[in-house]
Amino acid sequence: LRDEMSLWCRPSASGETHGPYSVEQVMEWYERREILVSAQFSFDGGLNWESIVDLRRRNGPYRPFVWMTDTDSISNHSPIEYLRELVESLRNEVDELDMESEMMIMELDETELMLEKMNNVQKIKDREEARHLEEKRREEKVRWMLLESPMVGLIGCGRRLLAAH
């Protein structure tokens, strides 16, 4: 099986050969999209080289390092059955992602609703504070008019004068 074999790699057109690496290690790089399109691989110690493009074209984009002829050994199915299983697996993955997406949208909606409520509470507090400040301003104005106004002082003096006579 190719899964049990080692691969040699030329990661770029420079021609430098690296390896050997396990198929599992190379698959990890492939899944993380760390393999350049120009990369070439050898399963026979460097005698024959194949590009990643050719491997994907022949073996499929999801398992380019497992030959389609090897799928019988892997899953006891024909290549067509293997691809059907792959499609079904991908559909299931899409369904799971859709469910996760729906849950995230629900959480977002709840968060937006909570934020709206918090904004409304803040607006009420702001209005109450503004009303309270306006009341204090009016009270200060009345106090000033009654106690500190020059007219009040004159009236107070006049009353005292009248009370003294």
Short mmCIF file of N, CA and C in Angstrom, two decimals:
data_model
loop_
_atom_site.label_atom_id
_atom_site.label_comp_id
_atom_site.label_asym_id
_atom_site.label_seq_id
_atom_site.Cartn_x
_atom_site.Cartn_y
_atom_site.Cartn_z
N LEU A 1 0.83 -1.19 0.00
CA LEU A 1 0.00 0.00 0.00
C LEU A 1 0.87 1.25 0.00
N ARG A 2 0.41 2.27 -0.68
CA ARG A 2 1.17 3.51 -0.71
C ARG A 2 1.12 4.20 0.64
N ASP A 3 0.04 4.02 1.44
CA ASP A 3 -0.04 4.64 2.76
C ASP A 3 1.11 4.19 3.65
N GLU A 4 1.64 2.99 3.41
CA GLU A 4 2.70 2.46 4.25
C GLU A 4 4.07 2.78 3.68
N MET A 5 4.11 3.41 2.51
CA MET A 5 5.38 3.69 1.84
C MET A 5 5.91 5.05 2.25
N SER A 6 7.14 5.28 1.86
CA SER A 6 7.76 6.58 2.06
C SER A 6 7.74 7.34 0.75
N LEU A 7 7.69 8.65 0.90
CA LEU A 7 7.71 9.53 -0.27
C LEU A 7 8.95 10.40 -0.21
N TRP A 8 9.47 10.63 -1.38
CA TRP A 8 10.53 11.61 -1.51
C TRP A 8 9.89 12.83 -2.14
N CYS A 9 10.42 13.97 -1.80
CA CYS A 9 9.76 15.19 -2.24
C CYS A 9 10.76 16.18 -2.81
N ARG A 10 10.34 16.82 -3.90
CA ARG A 10 11.02 18.01 -4.42
C ARG A 10 10.02 19.14 -4.24
N PRO A 11 10.15 19.92 -3.18
CA PRO A 11 9.13 20.93 -2.88
C PRO A 11 9.05 22.06 -3.89
N SER A 12 10.08 22.24 -4.70
CA SER A 12 10.03 23.32 -5.69
C SER A 12 10.84 22.92 -6.92
N ALA A 13 10.86 23.82 -7.86
CA ALA A 13 11.55 23.54 -9.12
C ALA A 13 13.07 23.55 -8.95
N SER A 14 13.55 23.84 -7.75
CA SER A 14 15.00 23.91 -7.51
C SER A 14 15.68 22.56 -7.72
N GLY A 15 14.91 21.50 -7.62
CA GLY A 15 15.47 20.17 -7.83
C GLY A 15 16.02 19.51 -6.59
N GLU A 16 16.04 20.22 -5.46
CA GLU A 16 16.50 19.63 -4.21
C GLU A 16 15.55 18.54 -3.77
N THR A 17 16.09 17.39 -3.39
CA THR A 17 15.28 16.27 -2.97
C THR A 17 15.29 16.16 -1.45
N HIS A 18 14.12 15.96 -0.87
CA HIS A 18 13.99 15.82 0.57
C HIS A 18 13.25 14.51 0.87
N GLY A 19 13.50 13.98 2.05
CA GLY A 19 12.77 12.80 2.44
C GLY A 19 13.70 11.72 2.94
N PRO A 20 13.19 10.57 3.17
CA PRO A 20 11.79 10.18 2.90
C PRO A 20 10.84 10.66 4.00
N TYR A 21 9.57 10.83 3.59
CA TYR A 21 8.50 11.19 4.51
C TYR A 21 7.41 10.15 4.41
N SER A 22 6.68 10.00 5.48
CA SER A 22 5.54 9.08 5.43
C SER A 22 4.41 9.74 4.66
N VAL A 23 3.55 8.93 4.07
CA VAL A 23 2.38 9.44 3.36
C VAL A 23 1.52 10.26 4.33
N GLU A 24 1.44 9.78 5.57
CA GLU A 24 0.65 10.49 6.57
C GLU A 24 1.18 11.91 6.79
N GLN A 25 2.50 12.07 6.88
CA GLN A 25 3.10 13.39 7.08
C GLN A 25 2.81 14.29 5.88
N VAL A 26 2.97 13.75 4.68
CA VAL A 26 2.74 14.55 3.47
C VAL A 26 1.26 14.92 3.36
N MET A 27 0.38 14.01 3.77
CA MET A 27 -1.06 14.32 3.76
C MET A 27 -1.37 15.47 4.72
N GLU A 28 -0.71 15.50 5.86
CA GLU A 28 -0.91 16.62 6.81
C GLU A 28 -0.52 17.93 6.15
N TRP A 29 0.63 17.95 5.47
CA TRP A 29 1.05 19.16 4.78
C TRP A 29 0.03 19.54 3.71
N TYR A 30 -0.43 18.53 2.99
CA TYR A 30 -1.40 18.76 1.91
C TYR A 30 -2.70 19.35 2.47
N GLU A 31 -3.19 18.80 3.56
CA GLU A 31 -4.44 19.28 4.16
C GLU A 31 -4.29 20.68 4.72
N ARG A 32 -3.08 21.06 5.15
CA ARG A 32 -2.83 22.42 5.64
C ARG A 32 -2.46 23.36 4.49
N ARG A 33 -2.52 22.84 3.26
CA ARG A 33 -2.21 23.60 2.05
C ARG A 33 -0.79 24.16 2.06
N GLU A 34 0.13 23.34 2.51
CA GLU A 34 1.53 23.75 2.58
C GLU A 34 2.35 23.23 1.40
N ILE A 35 1.71 22.53 0.48
CA ILE A 35 2.42 21.96 -0.66
C ILE A 35 2.20 22.86 -1.88
N LEU A 36 3.30 23.29 -2.47
CA LEU A 36 3.23 24.15 -3.65
C LEU A 36 2.80 23.33 -4.86
N VAL A 37 2.21 24.02 -5.83
CA VAL A 37 1.77 23.34 -7.06
C VAL A 37 2.96 22.77 -7.82
N SER A 38 4.11 23.38 -7.64
CA SER A 38 5.30 22.92 -8.36
C SER A 38 5.96 21.70 -7.72
N ALA A 39 5.45 21.26 -6.57
CA ALA A 39 6.07 20.13 -5.86
C ALA A 39 5.93 18.84 -6.66
N GLN A 40 6.96 17.99 -6.53
CA GLN A 40 6.94 16.68 -7.17
C GLN A 40 7.25 15.62 -6.12
N PHE A 41 6.71 14.42 -6.36
CA PHE A 41 6.86 13.35 -5.39
C PHE A 41 7.28 12.07 -6.08
N SER A 42 8.03 11.27 -5.31
CA SER A 42 8.49 9.98 -5.81
C SER A 42 8.16 8.92 -4.77
N PHE A 43 7.60 7.82 -5.25
CA PHE A 43 7.28 6.69 -4.37
C PHE A 43 8.35 5.60 -4.47
N ASP A 44 9.31 5.81 -5.37
CA ASP A 44 10.29 4.75 -5.60
C ASP A 44 11.73 5.23 -5.37
N GLY A 45 11.89 6.10 -4.38
CA GLY A 45 13.25 6.54 -4.02
C GLY A 45 13.87 7.52 -4.98
N GLY A 46 13.06 8.13 -5.83
CA GLY A 46 13.57 9.17 -6.72
C GLY A 46 13.77 8.74 -8.15
N LEU A 47 13.36 7.50 -8.50
CA LEU A 47 13.50 7.06 -9.90
C LEU A 47 12.47 7.74 -10.80
N ASN A 48 11.25 7.83 -10.31
CA ASN A 48 10.15 8.45 -11.07
C ASN A 48 9.53 9.56 -10.23
N TRP A 49 9.26 10.69 -10.86
CA TRP A 49 8.69 11.85 -10.16
C TRP A 49 7.35 12.22 -10.76
N GLU A 50 6.43 12.59 -9.88
CA GLU A 50 5.10 13.02 -10.34
C GLU A 50 4.74 14.33 -9.64
N SER A 51 4.09 15.20 -10.39
CA SER A 51 3.69 16.49 -9.81
C SER A 51 2.45 16.29 -8.95
N ILE A 52 2.24 17.21 -8.02
CA ILE A 52 1.04 17.16 -7.19
C ILE A 52 -0.20 17.29 -8.06
N VAL A 53 -0.08 18.05 -9.14
CA VAL A 53 -1.21 18.22 -10.06
C VAL A 53 -1.58 16.87 -10.68
N ASP A 54 -0.57 16.12 -11.13
CA ASP A 54 -0.85 14.81 -11.74
C ASP A 54 -1.41 13.83 -10.70
N LEU A 55 -0.86 13.87 -9.49
CA LEU A 55 -1.38 12.97 -8.44
C LEU A 55 -2.84 13.28 -8.12
N ARG A 56 -3.18 14.56 -8.04
CA ARG A 56 -4.58 14.93 -7.76
C ARG A 56 -5.48 14.53 -8.92
N ARG A 57 -5.00 14.72 -10.12
CA ARG A 57 -5.81 14.38 -11.30
C ARG A 57 -6.10 12.88 -11.34
N ARG A 58 -5.10 12.07 -11.02
CA ARG A 58 -5.27 10.62 -11.10
C ARG A 58 -5.97 10.05 -9.86
N ASN A 59 -5.60 10.51 -8.68
CA ASN A 59 -6.08 9.87 -7.45
C ASN A 59 -7.18 10.66 -6.74
N GLY A 60 -7.48 11.83 -7.24
CA GLY A 60 -8.52 12.64 -6.62
C GLY A 60 -7.92 13.70 -5.71
N PRO A 61 -8.64 14.78 -5.50
CA PRO A 61 -8.09 15.89 -4.73
C PRO A 61 -8.04 15.65 -3.22
N TYR A 62 -8.76 14.64 -2.74
CA TYR A 62 -8.83 14.45 -1.29
C TYR A 62 -7.80 13.46 -0.76
N ARG A 63 -7.32 12.57 -1.64
CA ARG A 63 -6.29 11.62 -1.22
C ARG A 63 -5.31 11.41 -2.36
N PRO A 64 -4.59 12.46 -2.73
CA PRO A 64 -3.73 12.35 -3.92
C PRO A 64 -2.58 11.37 -3.76
N PHE A 65 -2.24 11.01 -2.53
CA PHE A 65 -1.10 10.11 -2.31
C PHE A 65 -1.52 8.66 -2.13
N VAL A 66 -2.80 8.38 -2.31
CA VAL A 66 -3.30 7.01 -2.28
C VAL A 66 -3.82 6.71 -3.68
N TRP A 67 -3.19 5.78 -4.33
CA TRP A 67 -3.58 5.46 -5.70
C TRP A 67 -4.98 4.86 -5.73
N MET A 68 -5.74 5.22 -6.74
CA MET A 68 -7.10 4.69 -6.87
C MET A 68 -7.08 3.17 -6.96
N THR A 69 -6.04 2.61 -7.52
CA THR A 69 -5.97 1.15 -7.58
C THR A 69 -5.75 0.56 -6.19
N ASP A 70 -5.27 1.36 -5.23
CA ASP A 70 -5.07 0.90 -3.87
C ASP A 70 -6.33 0.96 -3.03
N THR A 71 -7.39 1.62 -3.53
CA THR A 71 -8.58 1.79 -2.71
C THR A 71 -9.24 0.46 -2.40
N ASP A 72 -9.10 -0.55 -3.28
CA ASP A 72 -9.68 -1.86 -2.97
C ASP A 72 -9.06 -2.42 -1.70
N SER A 73 -7.74 -2.26 -1.57
CA SER A 73 -7.07 -2.76 -0.38
C SER A 73 -7.47 -1.97 0.86
N ILE A 74 -7.75 -0.68 0.69
CA ILE A 74 -8.07 0.18 1.82
C ILE A 74 -9.48 -0.05 2.31
N SER A 75 -10.44 -0.08 1.40
CA SER A 75 -11.84 -0.13 1.85
C SER A 75 -12.63 -1.31 1.32
N ASN A 76 -11.98 -2.22 0.59
CA ASN A 76 -12.67 -3.35 -0.03
C ASN A 76 -13.79 -2.89 -0.95
N HIS A 77 -13.63 -1.73 -1.56
CA HIS A 77 -14.63 -1.21 -2.50
C HIS A 77 -13.94 -0.84 -3.80
N SER A 78 -14.75 -0.72 -4.83
CA SER A 78 -14.22 -0.29 -6.12
C SER A 78 -13.98 1.22 -6.05
N PRO A 79 -13.21 1.74 -6.99
CA PRO A 79 -12.97 3.20 -7.00
C PRO A 79 -14.28 4.00 -7.05
N ILE A 80 -15.28 3.51 -7.76
CA ILE A 80 -16.56 4.23 -7.84
C ILE A 80 -17.23 4.23 -6.47
N GLU A 81 -17.21 3.09 -5.79
CA GLU A 81 -17.81 3.03 -4.44
C GLU A 81 -17.02 3.92 -3.48
N TYR A 82 -15.71 3.93 -3.65
CA TYR A 82 -14.89 4.80 -2.81
C TYR A 82 -15.29 6.26 -3.00
N LEU A 83 -15.46 6.67 -4.26
CA LEU A 83 -15.85 8.05 -4.54
C LEU A 83 -17.25 8.35 -4.02
N ARG A 84 -18.16 7.36 -4.11
CA ARG A 84 -19.51 7.56 -3.54
C ARG A 84 -19.42 7.78 -2.04
N GLU A 85 -18.59 6.97 -1.38
CA GLU A 85 -18.41 7.14 0.07
C GLU A 85 -17.82 8.51 0.38
N LEU A 86 -16.88 8.92 -0.44
CA LEU A 86 -16.26 10.23 -0.26
C LEU A 86 -17.29 11.35 -0.41
N VAL A 87 -18.12 11.25 -1.45
CA VAL A 87 -19.17 12.26 -1.67
C VAL A 87 -20.13 12.27 -0.48
N GLU A 88 -20.54 11.10 -0.02
CA GLU A 88 -21.45 11.03 1.13
C GLU A 88 -20.80 11.63 2.37
N SER A 89 -19.54 11.32 2.56
CA SER A 89 -18.81 11.88 3.70
C SER A 89 -18.76 13.40 3.62
N LEU A 90 -18.51 13.93 2.43
CA LEU A 90 -18.45 15.38 2.26
C LEU A 90 -19.83 16.01 2.46
N ARG A 91 -20.87 15.34 1.99
CA ARG A 91 -22.23 15.85 2.23
C ARG A 91 -22.53 15.93 3.72
N ASN A 92 -22.13 14.88 4.45
CA ASN A 92 -22.34 14.89 5.90
C ASN A 92 -21.57 16.03 6.55
N GLU A 93 -20.37 16.24 6.07
CA GLU A 93 -19.55 17.34 6.60
C GLU A 93 -20.23 18.68 6.34
N VAL A 94 -20.78 18.85 5.14
CA VAL A 94 -21.49 20.09 4.79
C VAL A 94 -22.71 20.25 5.69
N ASP A 95 -23.46 19.16 5.93
CA ASP A 95 -24.63 19.22 6.80
C ASP A 95 -24.22 19.65 8.22
N GLU A 96 -23.13 19.09 8.71
CA GLU A 96 -22.66 19.46 10.05
C GLU A 96 -22.27 20.94 10.09
N LEU A 97 -21.59 21.40 9.04
CA LEU A 97 -21.21 22.80 8.98
C LEU A 97 -22.44 23.70 8.91
N ASP A 98 -23.46 23.27 8.16
CA ASP A 98 -24.71 24.03 8.09
C ASP A 98 -25.35 24.14 9.47
N MET A 99 -25.36 23.04 10.22
CA MET A 99 -25.94 23.07 11.56
C MET A 99 -25.14 24.00 12.46
N GLU A 100 -23.81 23.92 12.40
CA GLU A 100 -22.97 24.82 13.19
C GLU A 100 -23.23 26.27 12.81
N SER A 101 -23.37 26.51 11.52
CA SER A 101 -23.63 27.86 11.04
C SER A 101 -24.97 28.38 11.58
N GLU A 102 -25.99 27.54 11.54
CA GLU A 102 -27.31 27.93 12.06
C GLU A 102 -27.22 28.24 13.55
N MET A 103 -26.48 27.43 14.29
CA MET A 103 -26.33 27.68 15.73
C MET A 103 -25.59 29.00 15.96
N MET A 104 -24.58 29.26 15.17
CA MET A 104 -23.84 30.51 15.33
C MET A 104 -24.72 31.71 14.99
N ILE A 105 -25.57 31.57 13.99
CA ILE A 105 -26.49 32.65 13.63
C ILE A 105 -27.48 32.89 14.76
N MET A 106 -27.98 31.80 15.38
CA MET A 106 -28.89 31.95 16.51
C MET A 106 -28.18 32.67 17.67
N GLU A 107 -26.94 32.28 17.96
CA GLU A 107 -26.18 32.95 19.02
C GLU A 107 -25.98 34.42 18.70
N LEU A 108 -25.69 34.71 17.44
CA LEU A 108 -25.51 36.09 17.02
C LEU A 108 -26.80 36.88 17.20
N ASP A 109 -27.93 36.29 16.80
CA ASP A 109 -29.22 36.95 16.97
C ASP A 109 -29.50 37.24 18.44
N GLU A 110 -29.23 36.25 19.31
CA GLU A 110 -29.44 36.45 20.75
C GLU A 110 -28.53 37.56 21.29
N THR A 111 -27.29 37.58 20.83
CA THR A 111 -26.35 38.60 21.28
C THR A 111 -26.80 39.98 20.81
N GLU A 112 -27.26 40.07 19.57
CA GLU A 112 -27.75 41.36 19.06
C GLU A 112 -28.98 41.82 19.84
N LEU A 113 -29.88 40.89 20.18
CA LEU A 113 -31.06 41.24 20.97
C LEU A 113 -30.65 41.74 22.35
N MET A 114 -29.70 41.05 22.97
CA MET A 114 -29.21 41.46 24.29
C MET A 114 -28.57 42.85 24.20
N LEU A 115 -27.82 43.10 23.16
CA LEU A 115 -27.19 44.40 22.98
C LEU A 115 -28.25 45.48 22.80
N GLU A 116 -29.29 45.18 22.04
CA GLU A 116 -30.38 46.14 21.85
C GLU A 116 -31.05 46.47 23.18
N LYS A 117 -31.31 45.44 24.00
CA LYS A 117 -31.91 45.67 25.31
C LYS A 117 -31.00 46.52 26.19
N MET A 118 -29.71 46.21 26.16
CA MET A 118 -28.75 46.98 26.96
C MET A 118 -28.71 48.44 26.49
N ASN A 119 -28.78 48.66 25.19
CA ASN A 119 -28.81 50.03 24.66
C ASN A 119 -30.07 50.75 25.13
N ASN A 120 -31.20 50.05 25.13
CA ASN A 120 -32.45 50.66 25.60
C ASN A 120 -32.36 51.03 27.07
N VAL A 121 -31.80 50.14 27.88
CA VAL A 121 -31.62 50.43 29.31
C VAL A 121 -30.71 51.64 29.48
N GLN A 122 -29.64 51.71 28.70
CA GLN A 122 -28.72 52.85 28.78
C GLN A 122 -29.42 54.14 28.39
N LYS A 123 -30.27 54.10 27.36
CA LYS A 123 -31.02 55.30 26.94
C LYS A 123 -31.93 55.77 28.06
N ILE A 124 -32.61 54.83 28.75
CA ILE A 124 -33.49 55.20 29.87
C ILE A 124 -32.67 55.83 30.98
N LYS A 125 -31.53 55.23 31.31
CA LYS A 125 -30.66 55.80 32.35
C LYS A 125 -30.19 57.19 31.95
N ASP A 126 -29.80 57.35 30.69
CA ASP A 126 -29.34 58.66 30.22
C ASP A 126 -30.44 59.70 30.32
N ARG A 127 -31.67 59.32 29.94
CA ARG A 127 -32.81 60.24 30.05
C ARG A 127 -33.07 60.62 31.50
N GLU A 128 -33.05 59.61 32.40
CA GLU A 128 -33.27 59.89 33.82
C GLU A 128 -32.19 60.81 34.37
N GLU A 129 -30.96 60.57 33.98
CA GLU A 129 -29.87 61.41 34.45
C GLU A 129 -30.03 62.84 33.93
N ALA A 130 -30.40 62.97 32.66
CA ALA A 130 -30.62 64.30 32.08
C ALA A 130 -31.77 65.01 32.79
N ARG A 131 -32.86 64.28 33.08
CA ARG A 131 -33.99 64.86 33.79
C ARG A 131 -33.58 65.30 35.19
N HIS A 132 -32.81 64.46 35.87
CA HIS A 132 -32.33 64.78 37.21
C HIS A 132 -31.44 66.03 37.18
N LEU A 133 -30.54 66.12 36.20
CA LEU A 133 -29.67 67.29 36.09
C LEU A 133 -30.49 68.55 35.79
N GLU A 134 -31.52 68.40 34.96
CA GLU A 134 -32.38 69.55 34.66
C GLU A 134 -33.13 70.01 35.91
N GLU A 135 -33.61 69.07 36.71
CA GLU A 135 -34.28 69.42 37.97
C GLU A 135 -33.32 70.15 38.90
N LYS A 136 -32.08 69.66 39.01
CA LYS A 136 -31.09 70.32 39.87
C LYS A 136 -30.80 71.72 39.36
N ARG A 137 -30.71 71.87 38.06
CA ARG A 137 -30.45 73.19 37.48
C ARG A 137 -31.59 74.14 37.81
N ARG A 138 -32.83 73.67 37.69
CA ARG A 138 -34.00 74.51 38.02
C ARG A 138 -34.00 74.88 39.50
N GLU A 139 -33.70 73.90 40.36
CA GLU A 139 -33.65 74.17 41.80
C GLU A 139 -32.58 75.21 42.12
N GLU A 140 -31.43 75.10 41.48
CA GLU A 140 -30.36 76.07 41.70
C GLU A 140 -30.80 77.45 41.23
N LYS A 141 -31.49 77.49 40.12
CA LYS A 141 -31.96 78.77 39.59
C LYS A 141 -32.96 79.42 40.54
N VAL A 142 -33.90 78.62 41.05
CA VAL A 142 -34.88 79.14 42.00
C VAL A 142 -34.18 79.58 43.28
N ARG A 143 -33.26 78.81 43.79
CA ARG A 143 -32.53 79.17 45.00
C ARG A 143 -31.79 80.48 44.80
N TRP A 144 -31.15 80.60 43.69
CA TRP A 144 -30.43 81.83 43.39
C TRP A 144 -31.40 83.00 43.35
N MET A 145 -32.53 82.78 42.66
CA MET A 145 -33.51 83.87 42.55
C MET A 145 -34.06 84.25 43.92
N LEU A 146 -34.28 83.29 44.80
CA LEU A 146 -34.87 83.58 46.09
C LEU A 146 -33.87 84.06 47.12
N LEU A 147 -32.66 83.56 47.06
CA LEU A 147 -31.71 83.87 48.12
C LEU A 147 -30.59 84.80 47.72
N GLU A 148 -30.14 84.72 46.52
CA GLU A 148 -28.94 85.45 46.15
C GLU A 148 -29.19 86.58 45.17
N SER A 149 -30.37 86.72 44.69
CA SER A 149 -30.68 87.77 43.73
C SER A 149 -30.59 89.13 44.40
N PRO A 150 -30.06 90.15 43.73
CA PRO A 150 -30.00 91.51 44.31
C PRO A 150 -31.38 92.04 44.67
N MET A 151 -32.38 91.68 43.93
CA MET A 151 -33.75 92.13 44.22
C MET A 151 -34.21 91.56 45.54
N VAL A 152 -33.89 90.33 45.79
CA VAL A 152 -34.28 89.71 47.06
C VAL A 152 -33.59 90.43 48.20
N GLY A 153 -32.35 90.81 47.99
CA GLY A 153 -31.62 91.55 49.02
C GLY A 153 -32.28 92.90 49.33
N LEU A 154 -32.71 93.61 48.32
CA LEU A 154 -33.38 94.89 48.52
C LEU A 154 -34.72 94.72 49.22
N ILE A 155 -35.46 93.72 48.78
CA ILE A 155 -36.75 93.46 49.41
C ILE A 155 -36.54 93.09 50.86
N GLY A 156 -35.52 92.28 51.15
CA GLY A 156 -35.21 91.89 52.52
C GLY A 156 -34.86 93.11 53.37
N CYS A 157 -34.07 94.03 52.82
CA CYS A 157 -33.70 95.24 53.56
C CYS A 157 -34.94 96.11 53.80
N GLY A 158 -35.80 96.21 52.78
CA GLY A 158 -37.04 97.00 52.93
C GLY A 158 -37.93 96.45 54.01
N ARG A 159 -38.03 95.16 54.10
CA ARG A 159 -38.87 94.54 55.13
C ARG A 159 -38.29 94.81 56.51
N ARG A 160 -36.98 94.74 56.60
CA ARG A 160 -36.35 95.00 57.90
C ARG A 160 -36.54 96.46 58.33
N LEU A 161 -36.45 97.32 57.35
CA LEU A 161 -36.67 98.74 57.67
C LEU A 161 -38.10 98.99 58.15
N LEU A 162 -39.04 98.36 57.44
CA LEU A 162 -40.44 98.52 57.82
C LEU A 162 -40.68 97.89 59.18
N ALA A 163 -40.08 96.79 59.47
CA ALA A 163 -40.28 96.12 60.75
C ALA A 163 -39.65 96.94 61.87
N ALA A 164 -38.62 97.68 61.58
CA ALA A 164 -37.97 98.49 62.61
C ALA A 164 -38.79 99.74 62.94
N HIS A 165 -39.59 100.26 62.12
CA HIS A 165 -40.38 101.48 62.38
C HIS A 165 -41.66 101.15 62.97
#
